[in-house]
Amino acid sequence: MPQDRRPSFTRHSSQDMRLSSAPGGVEHAVRVDLDGLINQMPNGPDKDKFSKEMDDFYRLFTRYLHDKKHSKPLDWEKVRGPKPEDVITYKDLEQKSVQDVAPLLSKLAVLKLNGGLGTTMGCVGPKSAIEVRDSQTFLDLTVQQIEYLNQVSGADVPLILMNSFNTDEDTSKIVQKYSTHNVSICTFNQSRYPRFKTDSNLPLAQTPENKPNMWYPPGHGDLYESFANSGLLDQLIDEGKEWVFVSNVDNLGATVDPVILQHMADTGAEFVMEVTDKTKADIKGGTIIDYDGQVRLLEIAQVPKAHVDDFKRVKKFKIFNTNNLWISIKAIKRLVASQKFDLDLIVNNKTTDDGTAVIQLETAVGAAIKHFAGAHGVNVPRSRFLPVKSTSDLFLVTSDLYLLENGELRLNPKRTFKTVPVVKLGDHFKKVNDYLARFKTPPQILELDHLTVTGDVSFSSDVTLEGT
């Protein structure tokens, strides 16, 4: 058995100790609570996994307490746009086809972030199970893409899904339907961390059971630790894989790109972030900056309130992170093993159903850019960023604006303009079922520039929308 490296404490039941203001008092009390949760688990692999998660959470929590006392706010005067070598242009890269990079594809794995639910669009279960085009789901299209990639290249690119405790059970059932497809599918779960009370800093959960409001998935920055803890990282290394392409499962533009894969191999970079030009619709998106001579990802949550408007200006911060990331697998293993892989903390204040104020500590996967050797951005075409976050987005991808080929959506060449229309559907369209009830057939919008719909409006079949 591996040695238990958790701090050893004498346990006390005194409420005075738990609320002590002495140095280490809060940390001690939280550690006691976490150990109490661990000890409720029966011995076995599940307990070992849970224990490791609680250790990882405790390390994050102690960082939070330290940062509250000692960290300095972001010095806006040191924030600079990225240096030319920190963001290169996609069109300047040597063009390659899938066949050209077939040997490199044998060293690639694709990982989709699959922890989110479809609740914001009025759906039950994993968001990846929402039908987005021709009765096919996000996952259906992803499997088609990789199956076609393997067929054309002769490679065996596996699909890995990082689930959360919210999506794992349903996803495990869904992927069974792909058993006859030419793609290997593996899944693992990201961590499950306890929410803690804002006033006392103590965990809300009293048992390790997955009760509502008690636990949360700590953001996609947890990918690195969870990937390593799952054993899949070592398995991929043993199979000769060198890179993993990471993206959000709801980004229909995030397909394997042979040009960027070749660029990874040629440069030896351990981390490449795809960025694209910012528009007014993307003003909250994280951006690559130069901070004290180091390339970093700056998220809006990190920006001092006095400078938020400055951050949103498209002229100053011209690009944003698509969350399409190309990462060296061996570099992930090295950095996780170092235990110095600290990502910028995102403190997410929440309120439970009963009104309790709680905190979730989260991290973003792109924030790791500062830890990898040779890390930089590639400014890619907007077509690489096609997320479906709302029914307004669904309106676009179901229309004749896009053509579907081998699981990939491409802008219809018949559209005169190469930009996408601005679409804002009102609250009556917010949920998928309500949206579908108001459109009998997908609209034809090749000549559409801008559409705003308010009120309880329904559209007949074979509707063509043009102009503004």
Short mmCIF file of C-alpha atoms in Angstrom, two decimals:
data_model
loop_
_atom_site.label_atom_id
_atom_site.label_comp_id
_atom_site.label_asym_id
_atom_site.label_seq_id
_atom_site.Cartn_x
_atom_site.Cartn_y
_atom_site.Cartn_z
CA MET A 1 0.00 0.00 0.00
CA PRO A 2 1.30 3.51 -0.71
CA GLN A 3 2.37 5.48 2.34
CA ASP A 4 -0.32 7.76 3.81
CA ARG A 5 1.09 11.24 3.40
CA ARG A 6 -1.82 13.13 4.92
CA PRO A 7 -0.84 15.35 7.83
CA SER A 8 -1.35 13.50 11.11
CA PHE A 9 -3.41 15.36 13.70
CA THR A 10 -4.83 14.53 17.09
CA ARG A 11 -8.57 14.71 16.79
CA HIS A 12 -10.58 16.92 19.17
CA SER A 13 -14.30 17.41 19.41
CA SER A 14 -14.13 20.78 21.10
CA GLN A 15 -16.02 23.48 19.27
CA ASP A 16 -13.49 25.98 20.64
CA MET A 17 -10.71 24.18 18.74
CA ARG A 18 -12.72 24.18 15.52
CA LEU A 19 -13.25 27.93 15.69
CA SER A 20 -9.77 28.67 16.96
CA SER A 21 -8.03 31.71 15.59
CA ALA A 22 -4.61 30.24 16.41
CA PRO A 23 -2.24 29.63 13.49
CA GLY A 24 -3.34 26.54 11.64
CA GLY A 25 -6.68 26.42 13.47
CA VAL A 26 -8.90 26.55 10.39
CA GLU A 27 -6.60 24.27 8.42
CA HIS A 28 -6.61 21.80 11.32
CA ALA A 29 -10.39 21.82 11.62
CA VAL A 30 -10.89 21.27 7.89
CA ARG A 31 -8.33 18.46 7.86
CA VAL A 32 -10.19 16.79 10.73
CA ASP A 33 -13.48 17.06 8.82
CA LEU A 34 -11.93 15.65 5.65
CA ASP A 35 -10.36 12.74 7.54
CA GLY A 36 -13.74 12.11 9.12
CA LEU A 37 -15.31 11.84 5.66
CA ILE A 38 -12.54 9.50 4.50
CA ASN A 39 -12.95 7.24 7.54
CA GLN A 40 -16.62 6.71 6.74
CA MET A 41 -15.65 4.92 3.52
CA PRO A 42 -15.11 1.13 3.56
CA ASN A 43 -11.56 0.04 2.78
CA GLY A 44 -10.84 -0.53 -0.90
CA PRO A 45 -10.06 1.26 -4.19
CA ASP A 46 -13.00 3.69 -3.81
CA LYS A 47 -11.70 4.83 -0.44
CA ASP A 48 -8.18 5.25 -1.81
CA LYS A 49 -9.50 7.37 -4.69
CA PHE A 50 -11.68 9.46 -2.36
CA SER A 51 -8.77 9.94 0.03
CA LYS A 52 -6.58 11.24 -2.80
CA GLU A 53 -9.32 13.67 -3.86
CA MET A 54 -9.65 15.01 -0.31
CA ASP A 55 -5.87 15.46 -0.13
CA ASP A 56 -5.93 17.40 -3.40
CA PHE A 57 -8.82 19.53 -2.16
CA TYR A 58 -6.99 20.22 1.11
CA ARG A 59 -3.95 21.43 -0.79
CA LEU A 60 -6.19 23.75 -2.85
CA PHE A 61 -7.95 24.97 0.29
CA THR A 62 -4.73 25.81 2.13
CA ARG A 63 -3.59 27.74 -0.95
CA TYR A 64 -6.85 29.68 -0.80
CA LEU A 65 -6.29 30.62 2.84
CA HIS A 66 -2.69 31.60 2.15
CA ASP A 67 -3.68 33.70 -0.87
CA LYS A 68 -6.35 35.51 1.15
CA LYS A 69 -3.69 36.68 3.58
CA HIS A 70 -0.61 37.12 1.44
CA SER A 71 -1.33 37.32 -2.28
CA LYS A 72 -1.13 40.65 -4.01
CA PRO A 73 -3.79 41.73 -6.48
CA LEU A 74 -2.94 41.73 -10.15
CA ASP A 75 -0.76 44.74 -10.96
CA TRP A 76 -2.56 46.17 -13.98
CA GLU A 77 0.49 48.23 -14.92
CA LYS A 78 2.40 45.00 -15.58
CA VAL A 79 -0.27 43.58 -17.90
CA ARG A 80 0.91 43.72 -21.49
CA GLY A 81 -0.31 42.29 -24.75
CA PRO A 82 1.45 39.08 -25.77
CA LYS A 83 4.87 39.27 -27.39
CA PRO A 84 4.92 38.35 -31.11
CA GLU A 85 6.51 34.97 -30.39
CA ASP A 86 3.81 34.18 -27.80
CA VAL A 87 0.98 34.17 -30.37
CA ILE A 88 1.65 33.11 -33.95
CA THR A 89 -0.78 33.20 -36.86
CA TYR A 90 -2.33 30.00 -38.19
CA LYS A 91 -2.05 31.11 -41.82
CA ASP A 92 1.73 31.37 -41.41
CA LEU A 93 2.01 27.67 -40.56
CA GLU A 94 2.79 25.09 -43.23
CA GLN A 95 -0.42 23.55 -44.55
CA LYS A 96 -0.79 19.81 -44.02
CA SER A 97 -3.44 17.20 -44.76
CA VAL A 98 -4.54 14.31 -42.54
CA GLN A 99 -2.58 11.92 -44.75
CA ASP A 100 0.56 14.07 -44.37
CA VAL A 101 0.52 13.70 -40.58
CA ALA A 102 -0.61 10.06 -40.37
CA PRO A 103 2.52 9.01 -38.40
CA LEU A 104 1.90 11.82 -35.90
CA LEU A 105 -1.77 10.89 -35.49
CA SER A 106 -0.67 7.53 -34.11
CA LYS A 107 0.83 9.51 -31.21
CA LEU A 108 -2.29 11.60 -30.53
CA ALA A 109 -5.27 11.22 -28.20
CA VAL A 110 -8.41 13.39 -28.19
CA LEU A 111 -9.91 14.45 -24.86
CA LYS A 112 -13.30 16.10 -24.54
CA LEU A 113 -14.37 17.97 -21.40
CA ASN A 114 -17.70 16.28 -20.69
CA GLY A 115 -18.58 17.36 -17.16
CA GLY A 116 -21.46 19.73 -17.89
CA LEU A 117 -25.19 19.18 -17.78
CA GLY A 118 -27.74 20.50 -20.26
CA THR A 119 -29.80 22.24 -17.60
CA THR A 120 -29.25 25.78 -18.93
CA MET A 121 -30.91 24.68 -22.16
CA GLY A 122 -33.74 22.92 -20.32
CA CYS A 123 -32.39 19.41 -20.85
CA VAL A 124 -31.81 16.55 -18.41
CA GLY A 125 -28.50 14.66 -18.34
CA PRO A 126 -25.12 15.38 -19.95
CA LYS A 127 -25.01 18.31 -22.34
CA SER A 128 -23.14 16.10 -24.81
CA ALA A 129 -26.36 14.07 -25.26
CA ILE A 130 -28.32 17.04 -26.68
CA GLU A 131 -29.26 16.63 -30.34
CA VAL A 132 -27.65 19.46 -32.29
CA ARG A 133 -27.82 18.50 -35.96
CA ASP A 134 -29.87 16.01 -37.98
CA SER A 135 -30.95 14.15 -34.79
CA GLN A 136 -27.31 13.66 -33.82
CA THR A 137 -25.78 14.65 -30.48
CA PHE A 138 -22.46 16.31 -29.65
CA LEU A 139 -21.05 12.89 -28.86
CA ASP A 140 -22.40 11.34 -32.07
CA LEU A 141 -20.63 14.00 -34.13
CA THR A 142 -17.39 13.66 -32.15
CA VAL A 143 -17.30 9.90 -32.66
CA GLN A 144 -17.97 10.35 -36.39
CA GLN A 145 -15.07 12.82 -36.67
CA ILE A 146 -12.54 10.53 -35.00
CA GLU A 147 -13.81 7.41 -36.76
CA TYR A 148 -13.32 9.15 -40.12
CA LEU A 149 -9.90 10.39 -39.02
CA ASN A 150 -8.82 6.85 -38.16
CA GLN A 151 -10.22 5.51 -41.41
CA VAL A 152 -8.38 8.03 -43.60
CA SER A 153 -5.08 7.98 -41.72
CA GLY A 154 -4.90 4.36 -40.65
CA ALA A 155 -4.13 5.57 -37.13
CA ASP A 156 -5.84 4.62 -33.88
CA VAL A 157 -6.69 7.95 -32.26
CA PRO A 158 -8.61 7.23 -29.03
CA LEU A 159 -11.42 9.40 -27.66
CA ILE A 160 -11.22 10.18 -23.94
CA LEU A 161 -14.10 11.77 -22.04
CA MET A 162 -13.50 13.58 -18.78
CA ASN A 163 -16.83 13.26 -16.99
CA SER A 164 -18.00 14.71 -13.70
CA PHE A 165 -20.01 12.89 -11.04
CA ASN A 166 -23.00 14.64 -12.65
CA THR A 167 -22.49 13.07 -16.08
CA ASP A 168 -20.57 9.81 -15.55
CA GLU A 169 -23.43 7.35 -15.07
CA ASP A 170 -25.44 8.54 -18.08
CA THR A 171 -22.35 8.85 -20.28
CA SER A 172 -21.25 5.29 -19.44
CA LYS A 173 -24.58 4.05 -20.78
CA ILE A 174 -24.53 6.28 -23.87
CA VAL A 175 -21.05 5.26 -25.09
CA GLN A 176 -22.08 1.62 -25.28
CA LYS A 177 -23.82 2.37 -28.58
CA TYR A 178 -20.44 3.15 -30.15
CA SER A 179 -18.97 -0.30 -29.41
CA THR A 180 -18.99 -1.27 -33.11
CA HIS A 181 -17.39 1.99 -34.28
CA ASN A 182 -13.75 2.33 -35.29
CA VAL A 183 -12.79 4.38 -32.26
CA SER A 184 -11.57 3.42 -28.80
CA ILE A 185 -13.44 5.31 -26.06
CA CYS A 186 -12.19 5.71 -22.51
CA THR A 187 -13.71 7.74 -19.69
CA PHE A 188 -12.54 9.00 -16.35
CA ASN A 189 -14.04 11.26 -13.71
CA GLN A 190 -12.76 14.61 -12.64
CA SER A 191 -12.57 15.20 -8.90
CA ARG A 192 -15.49 15.69 -6.55
CA TYR A 193 -14.74 18.40 -3.99
CA PRO A 194 -16.77 19.53 -0.97
CA ARG A 195 -18.31 22.97 -0.90
CA PHE A 196 -17.39 24.83 2.28
CA LYS A 197 -19.26 27.41 4.29
CA THR A 198 -18.31 31.02 3.74
CA ASP A 199 -18.52 31.93 7.43
CA SER A 200 -16.69 29.00 9.06
CA ASN A 201 -14.66 27.64 6.11
CA LEU A 202 -15.78 24.13 7.12
CA PRO A 203 -17.05 21.57 4.56
CA LEU A 204 -20.81 21.44 4.12
CA ALA A 205 -20.86 17.65 3.63
CA GLN A 206 -21.17 15.42 6.69
CA THR A 207 -20.92 12.16 4.77
CA PRO A 208 -19.11 11.12 1.56
CA GLU A 209 -22.47 10.43 -0.10
CA ASN A 210 -23.24 12.50 -3.18
CA LYS A 211 -26.05 14.58 -1.72
CA PRO A 212 -27.40 17.68 -3.53
CA ASN A 213 -25.63 21.00 -2.84
CA MET A 214 -22.78 19.34 -0.92
CA TRP A 215 -20.26 18.60 -3.67
CA TYR A 216 -19.05 20.12 -6.93
CA PRO A 217 -16.70 19.40 -9.87
CA PRO A 218 -13.81 21.91 -9.46
CA GLY A 219 -13.57 23.28 -13.00
CA HIS A 220 -11.69 21.86 -15.98
CA GLY A 221 -8.32 22.86 -14.50
CA ASP A 222 -8.71 19.66 -12.48
CA LEU A 223 -7.99 17.75 -15.69
CA TYR A 224 -4.28 17.35 -14.99
CA GLU A 225 -4.56 15.78 -11.53
CA SER A 226 -7.59 13.65 -12.41
CA PHE A 227 -6.03 12.46 -15.68
CA ALA A 228 -2.94 11.33 -13.78
CA ASN A 229 -4.91 9.80 -10.90
CA SER A 230 -7.07 7.76 -13.30
CA GLY A 231 -4.10 5.79 -14.64
CA LEU A 232 -5.02 6.76 -18.21
CA LEU A 233 -2.08 9.15 -18.48
CA ASP A 234 0.43 6.36 -17.81
CA GLN A 235 -1.49 4.03 -20.13
CA LEU A 236 -1.22 6.50 -23.01
CA ILE A 237 2.51 6.96 -22.42
CA ASP A 238 2.97 3.17 -22.45
CA GLU A 239 1.09 3.07 -25.78
CA GLY A 240 3.49 5.62 -27.30
CA LYS A 241 1.11 8.59 -27.27
CA GLU A 242 2.82 11.97 -27.07
CA TRP A 243 0.09 14.60 -27.30
CA VAL A 244 -3.49 15.11 -26.20
CA PHE A 245 -5.88 17.51 -27.93
CA VAL A 246 -8.27 18.92 -25.33
CA SER A 247 -11.49 20.83 -26.03
CA ASN A 248 -15.01 21.44 -24.76
CA VAL A 249 -17.43 18.79 -25.96
CA ASP A 250 -19.92 21.50 -27.02
CA ASN A 251 -17.44 23.23 -29.37
CA LEU A 252 -18.38 21.81 -32.77
CA GLY A 253 -15.41 23.56 -34.38
CA ALA A 254 -12.83 21.74 -32.24
CA THR A 255 -11.69 19.03 -34.64
CA VAL A 256 -8.24 17.48 -34.98
CA ASP A 257 -6.19 19.89 -37.09
CA PRO A 258 -3.21 18.42 -38.99
CA VAL A 259 -1.54 21.82 -39.30
CA ILE A 260 -1.35 22.41 -35.55
CA LEU A 261 -0.36 18.80 -34.88
CA GLN A 262 2.60 19.17 -37.25
CA HIS A 263 3.45 22.48 -35.57
CA MET A 264 3.56 20.74 -32.17
CA ALA A 265 5.95 18.16 -33.52
CA ASP A 266 8.17 20.69 -35.32
CA THR A 267 8.51 23.14 -32.42
CA GLY A 268 8.64 20.74 -29.48
CA ALA A 269 6.26 23.03 -27.61
CA GLU A 270 4.67 21.37 -24.60
CA PHE A 271 1.49 23.45 -24.79
CA VAL A 272 -0.35 25.27 -27.58
CA MET A 273 -3.52 27.25 -26.97
CA GLU A 274 -5.80 28.05 -29.89
CA VAL A 275 -6.97 31.66 -29.72
CA THR A 276 -9.07 33.59 -32.18
CA ASP A 277 -9.95 37.22 -32.86
CA LYS A 278 -12.26 38.73 -30.28
CA THR A 279 -15.60 40.29 -31.24
CA LYS A 280 -18.10 42.16 -29.07
CA ALA A 281 -19.71 38.80 -28.34
CA ASP A 282 -16.49 37.53 -26.75
CA ILE A 283 -15.57 40.41 -24.43
CA LYS A 284 -15.55 38.18 -21.33
CA GLY A 285 -13.27 35.54 -22.81
CA GLY A 286 -9.85 34.90 -21.27
CA THR A 287 -6.85 36.20 -23.19
CA ILE A 288 -3.11 35.56 -23.44
CA ILE A 289 -1.00 38.30 -21.88
CA ASP A 290 2.59 39.04 -21.01
CA TYR A 291 2.93 39.53 -17.24
CA ASP A 292 6.37 40.27 -15.86
CA GLY A 293 7.90 38.67 -18.95
CA GLN A 294 5.86 35.45 -18.59
CA VAL A 295 3.11 34.22 -20.89
CA ARG A 296 -0.13 33.83 -18.93
CA LEU A 297 -3.85 33.42 -19.39
CA LEU A 298 -5.86 36.31 -17.96
CA GLU A 299 -9.49 35.61 -17.06
CA ILE A 300 -12.04 38.33 -16.38
CA ALA A 301 -12.44 37.05 -12.79
CA GLN A 302 -8.80 38.02 -12.14
CA VAL A 303 -9.15 41.57 -13.42
CA PRO A 304 -9.42 44.36 -10.80
CA LYS A 305 -12.90 45.90 -10.89
CA ALA A 306 -11.50 49.27 -11.91
CA HIS A 307 -10.07 47.73 -15.09
CA VAL A 308 -12.87 45.38 -16.20
CA ASP A 309 -14.03 47.79 -18.92
CA ASP A 310 -10.44 48.03 -20.13
CA PHE A 311 -10.25 44.24 -20.30
CA LYS A 312 -13.43 44.11 -22.41
CA ARG A 313 -12.08 46.51 -25.05
CA VAL A 314 -11.60 44.61 -28.28
CA LYS A 315 -8.95 47.06 -29.49
CA LYS A 316 -6.66 46.39 -26.52
CA PHE A 317 -7.19 42.66 -26.01
CA LYS A 318 -7.73 41.41 -29.53
CA ILE A 319 -7.82 37.64 -28.99
CA PHE A 320 -9.46 35.17 -26.62
CA ASN A 321 -8.96 31.56 -25.58
CA THR A 322 -11.09 28.99 -27.44
CA ASN A 323 -10.13 26.30 -24.88
CA ASN A 324 -8.78 24.14 -27.71
CA LEU A 325 -5.48 22.99 -26.23
CA TRP A 326 -2.65 20.79 -27.52
CA ILE A 327 -0.56 19.41 -24.66
CA SER A 328 2.44 17.12 -24.22
CA ILE A 329 1.37 14.04 -22.26
CA LYS A 330 4.81 13.49 -20.71
CA ALA A 331 4.91 17.14 -19.63
CA ILE A 332 1.59 16.69 -17.81
CA LYS A 333 3.02 13.71 -15.95
CA ARG A 334 6.19 15.63 -15.01
CA LEU A 335 4.34 18.68 -13.74
CA VAL A 336 1.73 16.75 -11.75
CA ALA A 337 4.48 14.69 -10.11
CA SER A 338 6.29 17.88 -9.09
CA GLN A 339 3.28 18.98 -6.95
CA LYS A 340 4.13 22.55 -7.96
CA PHE A 341 1.43 22.65 -10.61
CA ASP A 342 -0.50 25.49 -9.01
CA LEU A 343 -3.14 27.05 -11.24
CA ASP A 344 -4.71 30.43 -10.57
CA LEU A 345 -7.62 29.99 -8.16
CA ILE A 346 -11.15 30.97 -9.14
CA VAL A 347 -13.22 31.63 -6.01
CA ASN A 348 -16.84 30.93 -6.89
CA ASN A 349 -19.36 32.16 -4.31
CA LYS A 350 -22.64 30.26 -4.31
CA THR A 351 -25.82 30.00 -2.28
CA THR A 352 -27.45 26.63 -1.62
CA ASP A 353 -31.19 25.99 -1.88
CA ASP A 354 -31.60 26.61 1.86
CA GLY A 355 -29.76 29.94 1.69
CA THR A 356 -26.37 28.84 3.01
CA ALA A 357 -23.48 30.87 1.60
CA VAL A 358 -20.77 28.52 0.31
CA ILE A 359 -17.57 28.69 -1.70
CA GLN A 360 -16.33 26.53 -4.56
CA LEU A 361 -12.63 26.63 -5.43
CA GLU A 362 -12.10 26.09 -9.14
CA THR A 363 -9.31 26.28 -11.71
CA ALA A 364 -9.19 26.65 -15.50
CA VAL A 365 -7.31 24.22 -17.72
CA GLY A 366 -5.81 27.02 -19.85
CA ALA A 367 -4.20 28.69 -16.83
CA ALA A 368 -1.53 25.98 -16.96
CA ILE A 369 0.06 27.73 -19.96
CA LYS A 370 2.59 29.40 -17.63
CA HIS A 371 3.98 26.04 -16.48
CA PHE A 372 4.81 24.41 -19.83
CA ALA A 373 8.03 24.84 -21.78
CA GLY A 374 7.63 26.66 -25.10
CA ALA A 375 3.95 27.35 -24.44
CA HIS A 376 2.31 29.78 -26.85
CA GLY A 377 -0.88 30.57 -28.70
CA VAL A 378 -1.89 30.05 -32.31
CA ASN A 379 -4.41 32.54 -33.71
CA VAL A 380 -6.80 30.26 -35.61
CA PRO A 381 -9.76 30.99 -37.92
CA ARG A 382 -13.07 31.64 -36.21
CA SER A 383 -14.37 28.35 -37.62
CA ARG A 384 -12.34 26.56 -34.92
CA PHE A 385 -14.68 28.07 -32.31
CA LEU A 386 -18.30 26.96 -32.78
CA PRO A 387 -19.77 26.44 -29.31
CA VAL A 388 -23.42 25.70 -28.64
CA LYS A 389 -24.22 27.37 -25.33
CA SER A 390 -27.80 28.42 -26.06
CA THR A 391 -30.71 27.87 -28.43
CA SER A 392 -29.49 30.93 -30.37
CA ASP A 393 -26.35 28.93 -31.16
CA LEU A 394 -28.50 25.87 -31.90
CA PHE A 395 -30.47 27.98 -34.38
CA LEU A 396 -27.26 28.59 -36.35
CA VAL A 397 -25.86 25.04 -36.42
CA THR A 398 -29.18 23.47 -37.43
CA SER A 399 -29.68 25.87 -40.33
CA ASP A 400 -28.40 25.76 -43.90
CA LEU A 401 -25.57 28.06 -42.82
CA TYR A 402 -23.52 24.91 -42.19
CA LEU A 403 -22.97 21.68 -44.07
CA LEU A 404 -22.32 18.44 -42.18
CA GLU A 405 -19.62 16.11 -43.49
CA ASN A 406 -18.09 13.20 -41.54
CA GLY A 407 -19.23 14.70 -38.25
CA GLU A 408 -17.74 18.11 -39.01
CA LEU A 409 -19.69 21.31 -39.63
CA ARG A 410 -18.39 23.60 -42.36
CA LEU A 411 -19.66 27.03 -43.35
CA ASN A 412 -21.82 26.76 -46.45
CA PRO A 413 -19.82 28.10 -49.43
CA LYS A 414 -23.03 29.58 -50.80
CA ARG A 415 -23.03 32.21 -48.04
CA THR A 416 -21.82 35.51 -49.45
CA PHE A 417 -20.34 36.73 -46.18
CA LYS A 418 -17.81 34.64 -44.24
CA THR A 419 -19.06 35.96 -40.91
CA VAL A 420 -21.84 34.34 -38.89
CA PRO A 421 -25.15 36.18 -38.29
CA VAL A 422 -25.86 37.66 -34.87
CA VAL A 423 -28.86 35.83 -33.42
CA LYS A 424 -30.67 36.66 -30.17
CA LEU A 425 -33.68 34.54 -29.34
CA GLY A 426 -35.88 35.61 -26.41
CA ASP A 427 -36.85 33.77 -23.24
CA HIS A 428 -39.65 31.86 -24.99
CA PHE A 429 -36.91 30.00 -26.91
CA LYS A 430 -34.56 29.41 -23.98
CA LYS A 431 -35.28 25.71 -23.52
CA VAL A 432 -34.62 23.25 -26.33
CA ASN A 433 -38.15 21.83 -26.32
CA ASP A 434 -39.66 25.32 -26.51
CA TYR A 435 -37.28 26.21 -29.32
CA LEU A 436 -38.15 23.09 -31.32
CA ALA A 437 -41.87 23.73 -30.84
CA ARG A 438 -41.50 27.17 -32.47
CA PHE A 439 -39.53 26.03 -35.55
CA LYS A 440 -41.25 23.35 -37.60
CA THR A 441 -38.18 22.95 -39.83
CA PRO A 442 -34.64 24.35 -39.70
CA PRO A 443 -34.56 27.89 -41.10
CA GLN A 444 -32.77 29.01 -44.26
CA ILE A 445 -30.49 31.91 -43.34
CA LEU A 446 -27.74 32.15 -45.98
CA GLU A 447 -28.45 35.87 -46.43
CA LEU A 448 -29.21 36.66 -42.78
CA ASP A 449 -27.17 39.35 -41.02
CA HIS A 450 -28.92 39.93 -37.68
CA LEU A 451 -31.99 38.41 -36.00
CA THR A 452 -33.63 39.34 -32.70
CA VAL A 453 -36.82 37.60 -31.63
CA THR A 454 -38.84 38.63 -28.58
CA GLY A 455 -42.19 37.33 -27.40
CA ASP A 456 -44.07 34.10 -28.06
CA VAL A 457 -43.39 33.76 -31.79
CA SER A 458 -43.65 30.62 -33.92
CA PHE A 459 -42.25 30.03 -37.42
CA SER A 460 -43.88 27.97 -40.15
CA SER A 461 -42.01 25.40 -42.20
CA ASP A 462 -39.49 26.31 -44.93
CA VAL A 463 -38.83 29.79 -43.56
CA THR A 464 -36.16 31.95 -45.25
CA LEU A 465 -34.73 34.84 -43.22
CA GLU A 466 -32.63 37.58 -44.80
CA GLY A 467 -31.00 40.88 -43.85
CA THR A 468 -31.63 42.40 -40.41
#
